[in-house]
Short mmCIF file of C-alpha atoms in Angstrom, two decimals:
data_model
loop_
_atom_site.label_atom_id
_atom_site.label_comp_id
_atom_site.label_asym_id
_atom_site.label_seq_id
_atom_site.Cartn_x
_atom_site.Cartn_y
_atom_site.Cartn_z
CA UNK A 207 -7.73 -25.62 12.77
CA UNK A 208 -9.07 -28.35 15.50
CA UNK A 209 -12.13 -27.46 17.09
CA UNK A 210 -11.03 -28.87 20.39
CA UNK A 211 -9.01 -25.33 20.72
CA UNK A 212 -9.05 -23.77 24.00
CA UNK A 213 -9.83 -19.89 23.04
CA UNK A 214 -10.41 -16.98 25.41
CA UNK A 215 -12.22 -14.54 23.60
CA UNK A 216 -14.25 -11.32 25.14
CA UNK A 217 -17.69 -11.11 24.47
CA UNK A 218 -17.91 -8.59 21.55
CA UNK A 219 -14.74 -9.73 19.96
CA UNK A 220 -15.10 -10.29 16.81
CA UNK A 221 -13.95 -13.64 14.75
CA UNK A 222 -11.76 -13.70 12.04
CA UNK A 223 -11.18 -16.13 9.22
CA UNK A 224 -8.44 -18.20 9.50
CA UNK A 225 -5.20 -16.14 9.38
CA UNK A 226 -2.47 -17.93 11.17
CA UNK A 227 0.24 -15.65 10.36
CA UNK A 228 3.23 -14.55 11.73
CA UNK A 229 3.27 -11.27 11.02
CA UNK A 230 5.44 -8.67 9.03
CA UNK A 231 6.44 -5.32 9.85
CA UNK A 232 9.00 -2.77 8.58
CA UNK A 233 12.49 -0.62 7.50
CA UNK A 234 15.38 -2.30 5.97
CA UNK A 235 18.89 -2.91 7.41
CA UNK A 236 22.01 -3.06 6.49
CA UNK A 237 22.81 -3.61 2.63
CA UNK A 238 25.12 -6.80 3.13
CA UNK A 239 21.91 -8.44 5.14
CA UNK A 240 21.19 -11.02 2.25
CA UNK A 241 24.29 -12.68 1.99
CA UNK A 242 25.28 -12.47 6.26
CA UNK A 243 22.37 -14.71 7.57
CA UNK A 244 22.03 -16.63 4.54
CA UNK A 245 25.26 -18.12 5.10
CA UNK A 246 24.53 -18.54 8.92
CA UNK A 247 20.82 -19.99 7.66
CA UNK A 248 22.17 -22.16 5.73
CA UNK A 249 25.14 -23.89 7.48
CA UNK A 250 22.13 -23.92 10.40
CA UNK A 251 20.08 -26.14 8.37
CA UNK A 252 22.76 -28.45 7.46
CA UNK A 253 23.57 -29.23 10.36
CA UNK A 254 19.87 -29.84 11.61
CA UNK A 255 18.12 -31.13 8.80
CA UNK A 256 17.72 -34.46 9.97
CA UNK A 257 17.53 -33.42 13.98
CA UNK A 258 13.72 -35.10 15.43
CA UNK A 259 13.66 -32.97 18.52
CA UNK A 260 10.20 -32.56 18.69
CA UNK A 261 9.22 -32.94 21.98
CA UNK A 262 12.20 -31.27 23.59
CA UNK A 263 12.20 -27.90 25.17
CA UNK A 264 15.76 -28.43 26.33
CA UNK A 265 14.52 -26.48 29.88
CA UNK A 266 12.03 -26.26 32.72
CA UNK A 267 9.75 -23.78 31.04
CA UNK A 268 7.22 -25.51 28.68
CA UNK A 269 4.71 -24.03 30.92
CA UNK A 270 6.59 -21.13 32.72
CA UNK A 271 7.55 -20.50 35.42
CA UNK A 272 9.88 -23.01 36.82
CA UNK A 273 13.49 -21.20 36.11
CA UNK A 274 13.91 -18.15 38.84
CA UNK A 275 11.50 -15.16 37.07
CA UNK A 276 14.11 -12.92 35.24
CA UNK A 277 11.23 -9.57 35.75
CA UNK A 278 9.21 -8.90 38.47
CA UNK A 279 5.59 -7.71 37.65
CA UNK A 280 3.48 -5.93 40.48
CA UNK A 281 0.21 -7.38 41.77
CA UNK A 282 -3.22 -6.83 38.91
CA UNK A 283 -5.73 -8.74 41.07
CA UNK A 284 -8.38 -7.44 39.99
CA UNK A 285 -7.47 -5.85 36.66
CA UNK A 286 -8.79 -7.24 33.56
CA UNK A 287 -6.66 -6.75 30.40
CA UNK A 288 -7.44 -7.36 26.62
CA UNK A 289 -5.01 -8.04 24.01
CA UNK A 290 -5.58 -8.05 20.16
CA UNK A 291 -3.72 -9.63 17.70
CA UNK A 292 -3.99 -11.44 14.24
CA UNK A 293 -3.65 -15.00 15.94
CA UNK A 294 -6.00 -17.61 15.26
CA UNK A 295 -5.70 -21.21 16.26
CA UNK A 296 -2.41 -23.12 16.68
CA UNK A 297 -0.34 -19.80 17.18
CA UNK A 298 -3.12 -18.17 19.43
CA UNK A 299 -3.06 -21.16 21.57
CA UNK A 300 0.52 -21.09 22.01
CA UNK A 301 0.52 -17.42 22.96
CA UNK A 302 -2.15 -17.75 25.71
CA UNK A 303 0.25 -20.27 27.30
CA UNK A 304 2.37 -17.01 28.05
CA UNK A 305 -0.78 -15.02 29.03
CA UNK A 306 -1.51 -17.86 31.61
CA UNK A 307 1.83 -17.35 33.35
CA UNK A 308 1.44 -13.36 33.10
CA UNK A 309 -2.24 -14.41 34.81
CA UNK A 310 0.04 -16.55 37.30
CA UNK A 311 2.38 -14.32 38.46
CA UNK A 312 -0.01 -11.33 38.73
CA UNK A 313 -3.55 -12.04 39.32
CA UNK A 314 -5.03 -10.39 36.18
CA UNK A 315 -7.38 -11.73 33.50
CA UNK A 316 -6.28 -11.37 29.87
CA UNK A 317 -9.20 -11.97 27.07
CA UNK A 318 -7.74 -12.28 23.82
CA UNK A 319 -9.58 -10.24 20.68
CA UNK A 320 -8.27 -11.74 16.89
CA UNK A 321 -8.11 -9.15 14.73
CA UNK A 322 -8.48 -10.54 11.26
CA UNK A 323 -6.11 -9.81 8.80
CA UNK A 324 -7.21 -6.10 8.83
CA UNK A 325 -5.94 -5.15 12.05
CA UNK A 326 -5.12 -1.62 11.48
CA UNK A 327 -8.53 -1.42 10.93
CA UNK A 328 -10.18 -3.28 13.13
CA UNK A 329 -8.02 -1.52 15.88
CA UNK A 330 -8.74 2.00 14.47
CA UNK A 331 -12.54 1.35 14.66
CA UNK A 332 -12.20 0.16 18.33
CA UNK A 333 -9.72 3.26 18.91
CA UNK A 334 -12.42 5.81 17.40
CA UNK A 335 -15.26 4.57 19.66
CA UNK A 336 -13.50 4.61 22.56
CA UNK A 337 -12.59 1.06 23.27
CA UNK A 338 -9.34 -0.21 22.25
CA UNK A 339 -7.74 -2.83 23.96
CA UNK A 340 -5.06 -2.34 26.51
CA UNK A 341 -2.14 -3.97 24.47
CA UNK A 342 -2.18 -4.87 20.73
CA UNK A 343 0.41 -6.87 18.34
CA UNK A 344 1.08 -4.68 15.12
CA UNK A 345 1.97 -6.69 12.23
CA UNK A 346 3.29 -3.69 10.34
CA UNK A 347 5.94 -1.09 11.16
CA UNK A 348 3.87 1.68 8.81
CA UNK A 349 1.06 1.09 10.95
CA UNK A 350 2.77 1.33 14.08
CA UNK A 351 4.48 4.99 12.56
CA UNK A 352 0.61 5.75 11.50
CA UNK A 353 -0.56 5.41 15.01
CA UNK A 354 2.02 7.07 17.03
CA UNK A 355 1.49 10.18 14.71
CA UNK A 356 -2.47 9.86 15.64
CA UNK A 357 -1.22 9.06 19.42
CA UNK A 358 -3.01 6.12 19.45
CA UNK A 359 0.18 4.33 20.52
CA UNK A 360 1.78 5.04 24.25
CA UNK A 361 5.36 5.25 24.78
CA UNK A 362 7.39 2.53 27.30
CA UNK A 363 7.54 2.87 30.49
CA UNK A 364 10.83 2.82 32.49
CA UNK A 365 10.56 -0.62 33.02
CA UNK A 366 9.58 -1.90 29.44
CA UNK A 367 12.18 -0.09 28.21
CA UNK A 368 14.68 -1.44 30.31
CA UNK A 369 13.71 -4.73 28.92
CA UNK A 370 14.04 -3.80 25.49
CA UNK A 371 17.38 -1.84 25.79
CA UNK A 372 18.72 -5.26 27.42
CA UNK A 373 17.27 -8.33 25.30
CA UNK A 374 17.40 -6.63 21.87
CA UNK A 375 19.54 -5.26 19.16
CA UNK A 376 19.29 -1.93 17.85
CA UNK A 377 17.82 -3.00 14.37
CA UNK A 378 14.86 -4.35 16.39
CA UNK A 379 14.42 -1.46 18.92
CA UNK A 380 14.82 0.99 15.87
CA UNK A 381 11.76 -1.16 14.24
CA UNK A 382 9.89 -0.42 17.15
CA UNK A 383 10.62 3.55 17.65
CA UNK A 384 9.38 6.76 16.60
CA UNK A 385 10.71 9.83 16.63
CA UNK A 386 12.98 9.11 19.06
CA UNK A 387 10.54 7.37 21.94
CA UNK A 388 9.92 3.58 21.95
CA UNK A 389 6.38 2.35 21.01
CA UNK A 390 6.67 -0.93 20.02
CA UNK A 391 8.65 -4.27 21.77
CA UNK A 392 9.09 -6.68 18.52
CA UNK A 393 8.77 -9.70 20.86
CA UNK A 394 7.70 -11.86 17.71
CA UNK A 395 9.99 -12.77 14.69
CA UNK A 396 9.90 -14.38 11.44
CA UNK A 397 12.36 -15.75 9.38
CA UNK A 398 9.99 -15.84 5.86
CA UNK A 399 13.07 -17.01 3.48
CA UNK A 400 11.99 -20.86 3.71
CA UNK A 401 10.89 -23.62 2.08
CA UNK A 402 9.09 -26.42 3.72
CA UNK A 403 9.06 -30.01 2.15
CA UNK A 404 7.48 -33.42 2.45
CA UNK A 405 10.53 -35.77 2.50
CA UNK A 406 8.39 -38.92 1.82
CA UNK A 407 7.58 -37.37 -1.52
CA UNK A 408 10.92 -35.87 -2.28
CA UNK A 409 12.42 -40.14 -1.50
CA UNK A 410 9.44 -41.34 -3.63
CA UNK A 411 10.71 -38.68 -6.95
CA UNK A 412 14.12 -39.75 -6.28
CA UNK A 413 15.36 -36.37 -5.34
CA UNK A 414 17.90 -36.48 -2.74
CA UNK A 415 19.21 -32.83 -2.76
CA UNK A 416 17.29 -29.58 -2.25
CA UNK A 417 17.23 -27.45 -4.53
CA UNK A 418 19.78 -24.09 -4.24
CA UNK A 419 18.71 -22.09 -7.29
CA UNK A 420 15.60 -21.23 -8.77
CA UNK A 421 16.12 -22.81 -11.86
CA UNK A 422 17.08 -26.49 -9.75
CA UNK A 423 13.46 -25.43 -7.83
CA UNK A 424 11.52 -25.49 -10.79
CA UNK A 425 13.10 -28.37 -11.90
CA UNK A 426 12.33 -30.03 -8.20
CA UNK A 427 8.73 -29.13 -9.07
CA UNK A 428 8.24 -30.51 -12.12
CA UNK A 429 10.20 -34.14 -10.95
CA UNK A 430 7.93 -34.39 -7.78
CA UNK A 431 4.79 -33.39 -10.18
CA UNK A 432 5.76 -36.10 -12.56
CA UNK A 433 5.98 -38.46 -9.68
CA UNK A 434 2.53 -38.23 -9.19
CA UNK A 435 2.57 -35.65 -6.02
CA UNK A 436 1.26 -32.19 -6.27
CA UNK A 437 4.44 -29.76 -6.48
CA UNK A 438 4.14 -26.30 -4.47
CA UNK A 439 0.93 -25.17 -2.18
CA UNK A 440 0.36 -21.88 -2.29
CA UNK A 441 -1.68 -20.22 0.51
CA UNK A 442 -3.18 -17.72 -2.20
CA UNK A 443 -6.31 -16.93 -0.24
CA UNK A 444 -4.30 -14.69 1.76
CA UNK A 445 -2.46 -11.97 -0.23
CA UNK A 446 0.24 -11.78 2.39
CA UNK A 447 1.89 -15.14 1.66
CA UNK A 448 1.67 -13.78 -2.34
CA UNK A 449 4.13 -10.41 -1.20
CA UNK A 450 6.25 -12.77 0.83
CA UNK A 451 7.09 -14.78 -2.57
CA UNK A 452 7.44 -11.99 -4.71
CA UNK A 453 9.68 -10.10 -1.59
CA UNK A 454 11.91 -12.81 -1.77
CA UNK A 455 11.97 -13.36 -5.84
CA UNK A 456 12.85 -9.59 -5.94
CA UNK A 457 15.85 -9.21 -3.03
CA UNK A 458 17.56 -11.80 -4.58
CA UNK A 459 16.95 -10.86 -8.15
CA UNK A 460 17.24 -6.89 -7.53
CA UNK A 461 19.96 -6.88 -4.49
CA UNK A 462 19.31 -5.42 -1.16
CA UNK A 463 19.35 -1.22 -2.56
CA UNK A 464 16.59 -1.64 -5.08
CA UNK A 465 14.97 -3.41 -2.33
CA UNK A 466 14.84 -0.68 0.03
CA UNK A 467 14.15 1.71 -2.99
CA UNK A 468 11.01 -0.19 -3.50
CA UNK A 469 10.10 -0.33 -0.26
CA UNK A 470 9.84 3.16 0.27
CA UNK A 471 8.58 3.90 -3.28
CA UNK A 472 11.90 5.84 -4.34
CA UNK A 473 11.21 3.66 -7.64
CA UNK A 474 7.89 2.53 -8.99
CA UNK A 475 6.66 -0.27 -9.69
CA UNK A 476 6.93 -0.23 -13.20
CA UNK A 477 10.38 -0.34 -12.77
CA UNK A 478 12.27 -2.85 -14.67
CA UNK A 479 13.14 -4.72 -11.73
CA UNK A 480 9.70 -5.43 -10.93
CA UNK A 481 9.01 -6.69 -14.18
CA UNK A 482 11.63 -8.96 -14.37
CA UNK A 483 10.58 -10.54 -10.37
CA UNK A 484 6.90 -11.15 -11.77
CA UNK A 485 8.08 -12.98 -14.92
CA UNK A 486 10.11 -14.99 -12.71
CA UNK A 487 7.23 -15.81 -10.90
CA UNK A 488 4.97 -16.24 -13.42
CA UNK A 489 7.41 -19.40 -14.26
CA UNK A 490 6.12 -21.14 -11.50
CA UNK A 491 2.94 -19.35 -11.02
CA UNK A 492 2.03 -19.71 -14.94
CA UNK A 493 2.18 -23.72 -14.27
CA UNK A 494 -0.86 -25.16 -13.17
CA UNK A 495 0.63 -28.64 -13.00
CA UNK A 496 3.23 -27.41 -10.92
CA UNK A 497 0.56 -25.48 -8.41
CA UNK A 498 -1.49 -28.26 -5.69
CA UNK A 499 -5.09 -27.39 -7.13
CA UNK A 500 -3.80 -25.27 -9.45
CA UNK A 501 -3.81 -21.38 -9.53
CA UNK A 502 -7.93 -21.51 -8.98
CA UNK A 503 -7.33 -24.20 -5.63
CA UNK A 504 -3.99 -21.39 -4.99
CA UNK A 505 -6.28 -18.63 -4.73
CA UNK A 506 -8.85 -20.44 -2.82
CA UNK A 507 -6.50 -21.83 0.02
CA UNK A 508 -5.34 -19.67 2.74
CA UNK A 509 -2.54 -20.37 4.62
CA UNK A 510 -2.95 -23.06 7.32
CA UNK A 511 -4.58 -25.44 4.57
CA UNK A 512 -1.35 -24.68 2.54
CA UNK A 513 0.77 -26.05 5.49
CA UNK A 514 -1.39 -28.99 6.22
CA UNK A 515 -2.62 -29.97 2.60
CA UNK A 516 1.39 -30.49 2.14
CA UNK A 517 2.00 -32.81 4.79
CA UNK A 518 -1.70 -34.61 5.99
CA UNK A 519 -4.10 -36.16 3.27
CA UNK A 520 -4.26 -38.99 0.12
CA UNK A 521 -2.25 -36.89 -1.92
CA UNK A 522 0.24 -34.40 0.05
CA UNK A 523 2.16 -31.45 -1.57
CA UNK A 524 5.38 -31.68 -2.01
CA UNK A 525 6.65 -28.24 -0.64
CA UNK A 526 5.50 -25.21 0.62
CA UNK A 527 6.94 -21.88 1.30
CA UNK A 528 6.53 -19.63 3.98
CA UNK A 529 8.38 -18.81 7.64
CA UNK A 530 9.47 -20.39 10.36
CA UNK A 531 5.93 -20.12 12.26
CA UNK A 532 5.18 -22.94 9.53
CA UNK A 533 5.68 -25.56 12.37
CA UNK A 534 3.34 -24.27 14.25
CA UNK A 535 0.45 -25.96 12.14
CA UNK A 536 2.56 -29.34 11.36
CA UNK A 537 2.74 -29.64 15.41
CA UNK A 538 -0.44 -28.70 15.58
CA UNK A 539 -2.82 -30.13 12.54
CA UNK A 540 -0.39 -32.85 10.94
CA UNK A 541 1.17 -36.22 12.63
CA UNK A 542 4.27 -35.06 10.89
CA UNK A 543 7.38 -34.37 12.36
CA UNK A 544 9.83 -31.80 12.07
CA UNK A 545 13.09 -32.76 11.33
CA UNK A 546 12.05 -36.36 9.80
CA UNK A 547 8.93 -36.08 8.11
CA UNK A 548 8.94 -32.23 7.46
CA UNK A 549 12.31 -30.57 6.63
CA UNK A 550 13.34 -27.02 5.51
CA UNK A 551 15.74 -25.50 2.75
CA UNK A 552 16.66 -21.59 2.55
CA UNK A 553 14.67 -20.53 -0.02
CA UNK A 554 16.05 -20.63 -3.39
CA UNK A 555 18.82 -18.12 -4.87
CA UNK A 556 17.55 -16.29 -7.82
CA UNK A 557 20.47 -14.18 -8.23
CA UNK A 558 23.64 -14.44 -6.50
CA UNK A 559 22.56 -15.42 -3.04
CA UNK A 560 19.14 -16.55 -1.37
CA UNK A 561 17.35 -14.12 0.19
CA UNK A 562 16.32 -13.59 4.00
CA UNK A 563 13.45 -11.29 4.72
CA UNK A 564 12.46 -11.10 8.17
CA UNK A 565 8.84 -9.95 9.63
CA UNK A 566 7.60 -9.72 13.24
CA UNK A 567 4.77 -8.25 15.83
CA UNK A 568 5.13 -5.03 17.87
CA UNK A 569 3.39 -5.38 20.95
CA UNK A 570 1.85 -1.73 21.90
CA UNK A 571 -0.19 -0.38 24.34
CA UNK A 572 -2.85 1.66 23.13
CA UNK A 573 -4.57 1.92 26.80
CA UNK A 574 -1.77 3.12 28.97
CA UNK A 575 -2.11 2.11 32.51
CA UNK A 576 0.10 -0.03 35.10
CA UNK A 577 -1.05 -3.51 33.82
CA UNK A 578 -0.64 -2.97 30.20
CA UNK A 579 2.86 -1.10 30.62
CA UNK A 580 3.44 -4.54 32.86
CA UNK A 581 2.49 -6.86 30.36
CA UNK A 582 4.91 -4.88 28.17
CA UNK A 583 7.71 -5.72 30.11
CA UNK A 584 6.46 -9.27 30.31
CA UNK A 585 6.23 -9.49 26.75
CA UNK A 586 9.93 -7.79 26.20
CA UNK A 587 11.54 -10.17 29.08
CA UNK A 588 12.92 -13.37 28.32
CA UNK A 589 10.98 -15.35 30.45
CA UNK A 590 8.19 -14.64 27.96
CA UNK A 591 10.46 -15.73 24.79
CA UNK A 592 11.05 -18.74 26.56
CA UNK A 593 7.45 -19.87 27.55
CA UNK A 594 6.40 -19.21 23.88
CA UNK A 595 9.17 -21.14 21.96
CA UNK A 596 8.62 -24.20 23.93
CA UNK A 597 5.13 -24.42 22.49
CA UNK A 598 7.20 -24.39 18.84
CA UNK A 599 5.81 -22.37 15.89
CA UNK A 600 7.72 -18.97 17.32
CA UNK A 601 10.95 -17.13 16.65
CA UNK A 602 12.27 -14.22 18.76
CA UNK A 603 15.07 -11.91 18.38
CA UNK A 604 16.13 -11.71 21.81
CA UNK A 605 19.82 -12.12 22.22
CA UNK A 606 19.41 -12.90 25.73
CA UNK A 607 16.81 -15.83 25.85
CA UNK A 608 18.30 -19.40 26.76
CA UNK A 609 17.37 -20.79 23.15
CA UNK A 610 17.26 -24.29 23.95
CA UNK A 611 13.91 -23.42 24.79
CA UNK A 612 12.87 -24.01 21.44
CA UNK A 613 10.83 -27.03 20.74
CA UNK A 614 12.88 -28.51 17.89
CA UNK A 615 16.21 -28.24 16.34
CA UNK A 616 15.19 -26.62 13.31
CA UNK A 617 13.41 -23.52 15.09
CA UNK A 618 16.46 -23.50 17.69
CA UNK A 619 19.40 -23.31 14.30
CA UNK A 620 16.78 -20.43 12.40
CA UNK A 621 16.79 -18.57 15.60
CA UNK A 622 20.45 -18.59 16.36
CA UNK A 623 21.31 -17.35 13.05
CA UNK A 624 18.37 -14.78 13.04
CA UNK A 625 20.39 -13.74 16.01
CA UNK A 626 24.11 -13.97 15.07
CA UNK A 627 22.79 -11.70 12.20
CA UNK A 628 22.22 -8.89 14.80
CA UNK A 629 20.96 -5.77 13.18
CA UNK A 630 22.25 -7.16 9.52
CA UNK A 631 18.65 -8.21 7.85
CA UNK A 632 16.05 -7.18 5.53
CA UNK A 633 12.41 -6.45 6.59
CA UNK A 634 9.25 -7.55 5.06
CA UNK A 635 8.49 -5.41 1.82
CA UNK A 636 4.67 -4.64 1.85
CA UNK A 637 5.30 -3.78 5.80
CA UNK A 638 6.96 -0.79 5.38
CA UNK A 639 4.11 0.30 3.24
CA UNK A 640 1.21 2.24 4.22
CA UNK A 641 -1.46 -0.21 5.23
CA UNK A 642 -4.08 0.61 2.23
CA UNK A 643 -0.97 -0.96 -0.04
CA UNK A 644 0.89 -3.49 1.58
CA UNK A 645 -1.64 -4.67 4.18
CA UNK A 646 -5.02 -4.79 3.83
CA UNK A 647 -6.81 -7.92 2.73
CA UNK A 648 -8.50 -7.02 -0.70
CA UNK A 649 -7.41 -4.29 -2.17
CA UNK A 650 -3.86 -3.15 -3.03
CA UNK A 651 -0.93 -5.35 -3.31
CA UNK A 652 -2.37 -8.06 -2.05
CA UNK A 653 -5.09 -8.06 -4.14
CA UNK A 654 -2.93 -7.36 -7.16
CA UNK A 655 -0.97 -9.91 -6.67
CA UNK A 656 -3.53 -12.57 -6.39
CA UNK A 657 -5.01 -10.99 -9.81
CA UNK A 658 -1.64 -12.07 -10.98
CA UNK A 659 -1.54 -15.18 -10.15
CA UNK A 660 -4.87 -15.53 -12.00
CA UNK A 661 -3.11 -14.27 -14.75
CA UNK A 662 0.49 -14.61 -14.85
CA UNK A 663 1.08 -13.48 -18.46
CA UNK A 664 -0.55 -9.67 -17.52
CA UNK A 665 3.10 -8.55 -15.67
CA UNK A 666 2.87 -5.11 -17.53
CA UNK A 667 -1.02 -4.96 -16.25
CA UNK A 668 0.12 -5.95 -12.91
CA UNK A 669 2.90 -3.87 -12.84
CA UNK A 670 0.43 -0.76 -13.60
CA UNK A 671 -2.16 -1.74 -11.02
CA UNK A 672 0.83 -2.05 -8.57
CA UNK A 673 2.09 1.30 -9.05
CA UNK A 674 -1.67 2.67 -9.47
CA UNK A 675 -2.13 1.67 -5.82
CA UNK A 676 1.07 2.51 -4.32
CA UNK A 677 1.20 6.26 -5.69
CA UNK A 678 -2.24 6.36 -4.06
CA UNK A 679 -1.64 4.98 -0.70
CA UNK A 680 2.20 6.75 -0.01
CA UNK A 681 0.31 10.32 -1.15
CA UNK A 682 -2.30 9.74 1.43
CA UNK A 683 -0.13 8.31 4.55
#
């Protein structure tokens, strides 16, 4: 990330590695998700592919505030608040552009605390000794579940809630619920079904289609790697991006029900099914050639440098998968452009449809009080959702928010059919896991899976390990 980035950061916060990622969270939908907004996806990205709207928000609210407020917030001077999240650079940057508008309109400070990639952690450490922060973005919907239990998380207020009932559907309240009271406002979305590609490299291998299968995505690979250009980047330094590609493999492969059977460890992971997803991984994954550094550069390259090493430098990737928030480290690290120089395809069907999983970030207050439970409501409104897509490198699921706020065509198309879909999608996998499984940097699935892209040819060794950890983490939650 550049150094020139303007951070506010509390004293004893402390820093994280780089970990620009959109987060992931929990609970399936509906079992015809798949197929709904993968249609809508991908007649979206037809129809944008080649849109350059970079630098149009399409409205007055690049920096807030110019459209009549939609919520009215009460008067903090005075009040300092502190919100934690998993944000580093380009995507914390564009979130304090919505803090400085909350600041704005009420008079209260926010310092920002990143949370590494361990936040449950982190934020049970600072719960335990008595100093959490006042509002906190939970990247996964078994954490959220976890603290409400410990009542670590506060309930909604009147007005919060209000928000929520009015700019979101009931799959994404439900995400955000708990026995029956509302915890959580999933202001934050991600569309994590997509594949990112250098189009100067794709015109320089000849290929002029994107690839709709996995088998014509291998074969992509290995034409762009013969044409001199490294094929895939893989972001392998953080596990996350390593469940995203095996979440997809499997939905598509397995079908939604084994999915959610997975999910919530109704079958284990030495299930056929699993099997089956990590040998088709290990097709690419086994590949070296195919892999930008190969698997040792994969597993030392965390995410941003995955984005960046595909469309900056000598020799540029050719593709890279990951979500939507992808675009918020081409605007921010690359001269490319999205739309021209960086394009999207749904990512590749590897049974009878391509897959959508979605992830996102519960905002929570964990310090109950007027200005967090206002900053709730800020968060929920849509005056928030359209501050933060004009920055680009965000997706909301509000149904209410003007979307031509977002800063390019692409983002606007993903979010309109994230939002046609309604309540018909499929959450992130390792989210609905306990956190000691699906998200905790190290140990568990992340760490298996990064053992297996090491090693490819050990599936029935990863498959063990997988299933090892899982039984272990579900029996203690």
């Amino acid at each position: 990330m550049r150094s020139t980035l303007r951070t506010r950061t509390t004293p004893q916060a402390a820093r994280s590695p780089q970990a620009a990622r959109t987060a992931r969270s929990a609970q399936a939908a509906r079992a015809t998700a798949a197929a709904v907004v993968a249609g809508a996806l991908a007649l979206a990205l037809t129809a944008c592919g080649g849109d350059d709207d970079k630098n149009s928000t399409g409205s007055g609210k690049e920096t807030g505030g110019t459209s009549e407020p939609s919520v009215q917030l009460p008067n903090l001077k005075g009040q300092t608040l502190e919100v934690a999240a998993v944000w580093t650079g380009a995507e914390q940057k564009n979130f304090m552009k919505v803090m400085d508008e909350f600041e704005k309109r009420t008079g209260a400070e926010i310092g920002f605390v990143p949370t590494g990639n361990n936040t449950s952690t982190f934020l049970g450490t600072k719960i335990q000794g008595g100093k959490p922060p006042d509002v906190a973005f939970l990247p996964q919907v078994g954490v959220l579940h976890q603290f409400a239990e410990k009542g670590w998380v506060k309930p909604l207020g009147a007005e919060a809630q209000a928000q929520v009932d009015k700019n979101f559907s009931q799959g994404w309240k439900d995400l955000g619920a708990y026995k029956g009271k509302q915890y959580g406002a999933y202001v934050k979305a991600a569309n994590k079904s997509l594949v990112w590609y250098n189009t100067a490299n794709f015109e320089a291998a000849g290929l002029s289609d994107t690839p709709k299968t996995w088998k014509d995505f291998l074969s992509t690979a290995q034409t762009l790697s013969d044409a001199g250009s490294p094929a895939v980047s893989i972001g392998g330094a953080d596990g996350w991006t390593l469940t995203d590609w095996f979440e997809n493999v499997y939905l598509s492969q397995a079908g939604p029900e084994k999915y959610d059977q997975l999910a919530a460890h109704k079958i284990k992971w030495t299930d056929p099914s699993v099997k089956k997803a990590l040998t088709t991984l290990a097709e690419l994954w086994g590949k070296d050639e195919l892999i930008a550094g190969g698997r040792k550069g994969a597993l030392n390259t965390e995410f941003p440098k995955s984005v960046t090493q595909t469309f900056s430098g000598d020799t540029p990737a050719g593709m890279v998968f990951e979500g939507d928030f992808v675009t918020a480290n081409i605007n921010a690290d690359t001269k490319a452009e999205v739309g021209t120089d960086a394009k999207v395809f749904s990512f590749p069907a590897v049974g009878d449809a391509s897959p959508v999983v979605s992830g996102g970030d519960a905002a929570v207050i964990l310090k109950d009080g007027e200005g967090a439970q206002a900053l709730l409501t800020f968060l929920a409104s849509t005056d928030a959702a359209e501050i933060w897509a004009a920055q680009g490198g965000f997706l909301s699921p509000s149904k209410t928010m003007d979307q031509a706020t977002y800063k390019d065509a692409v983002t606007r198309q993903i979010a309109k059919a994230l939002v046609e879909a309604g309540d018909d999608f499929r959450f992130d996998m390792s989210d609905q896991a306990p956190a000691a499984f699906g998200g905790t940097q190290g140990v568990g699935e992340w760490k298996d899976l990064q053992d297996f892209l090491s090693n490819p040819k050990d599936v029935a060794g990863t498959q063990q390990k997988l299933e090892a950890d899982a039984a272990k983490a579900y029996a203690d939650q």
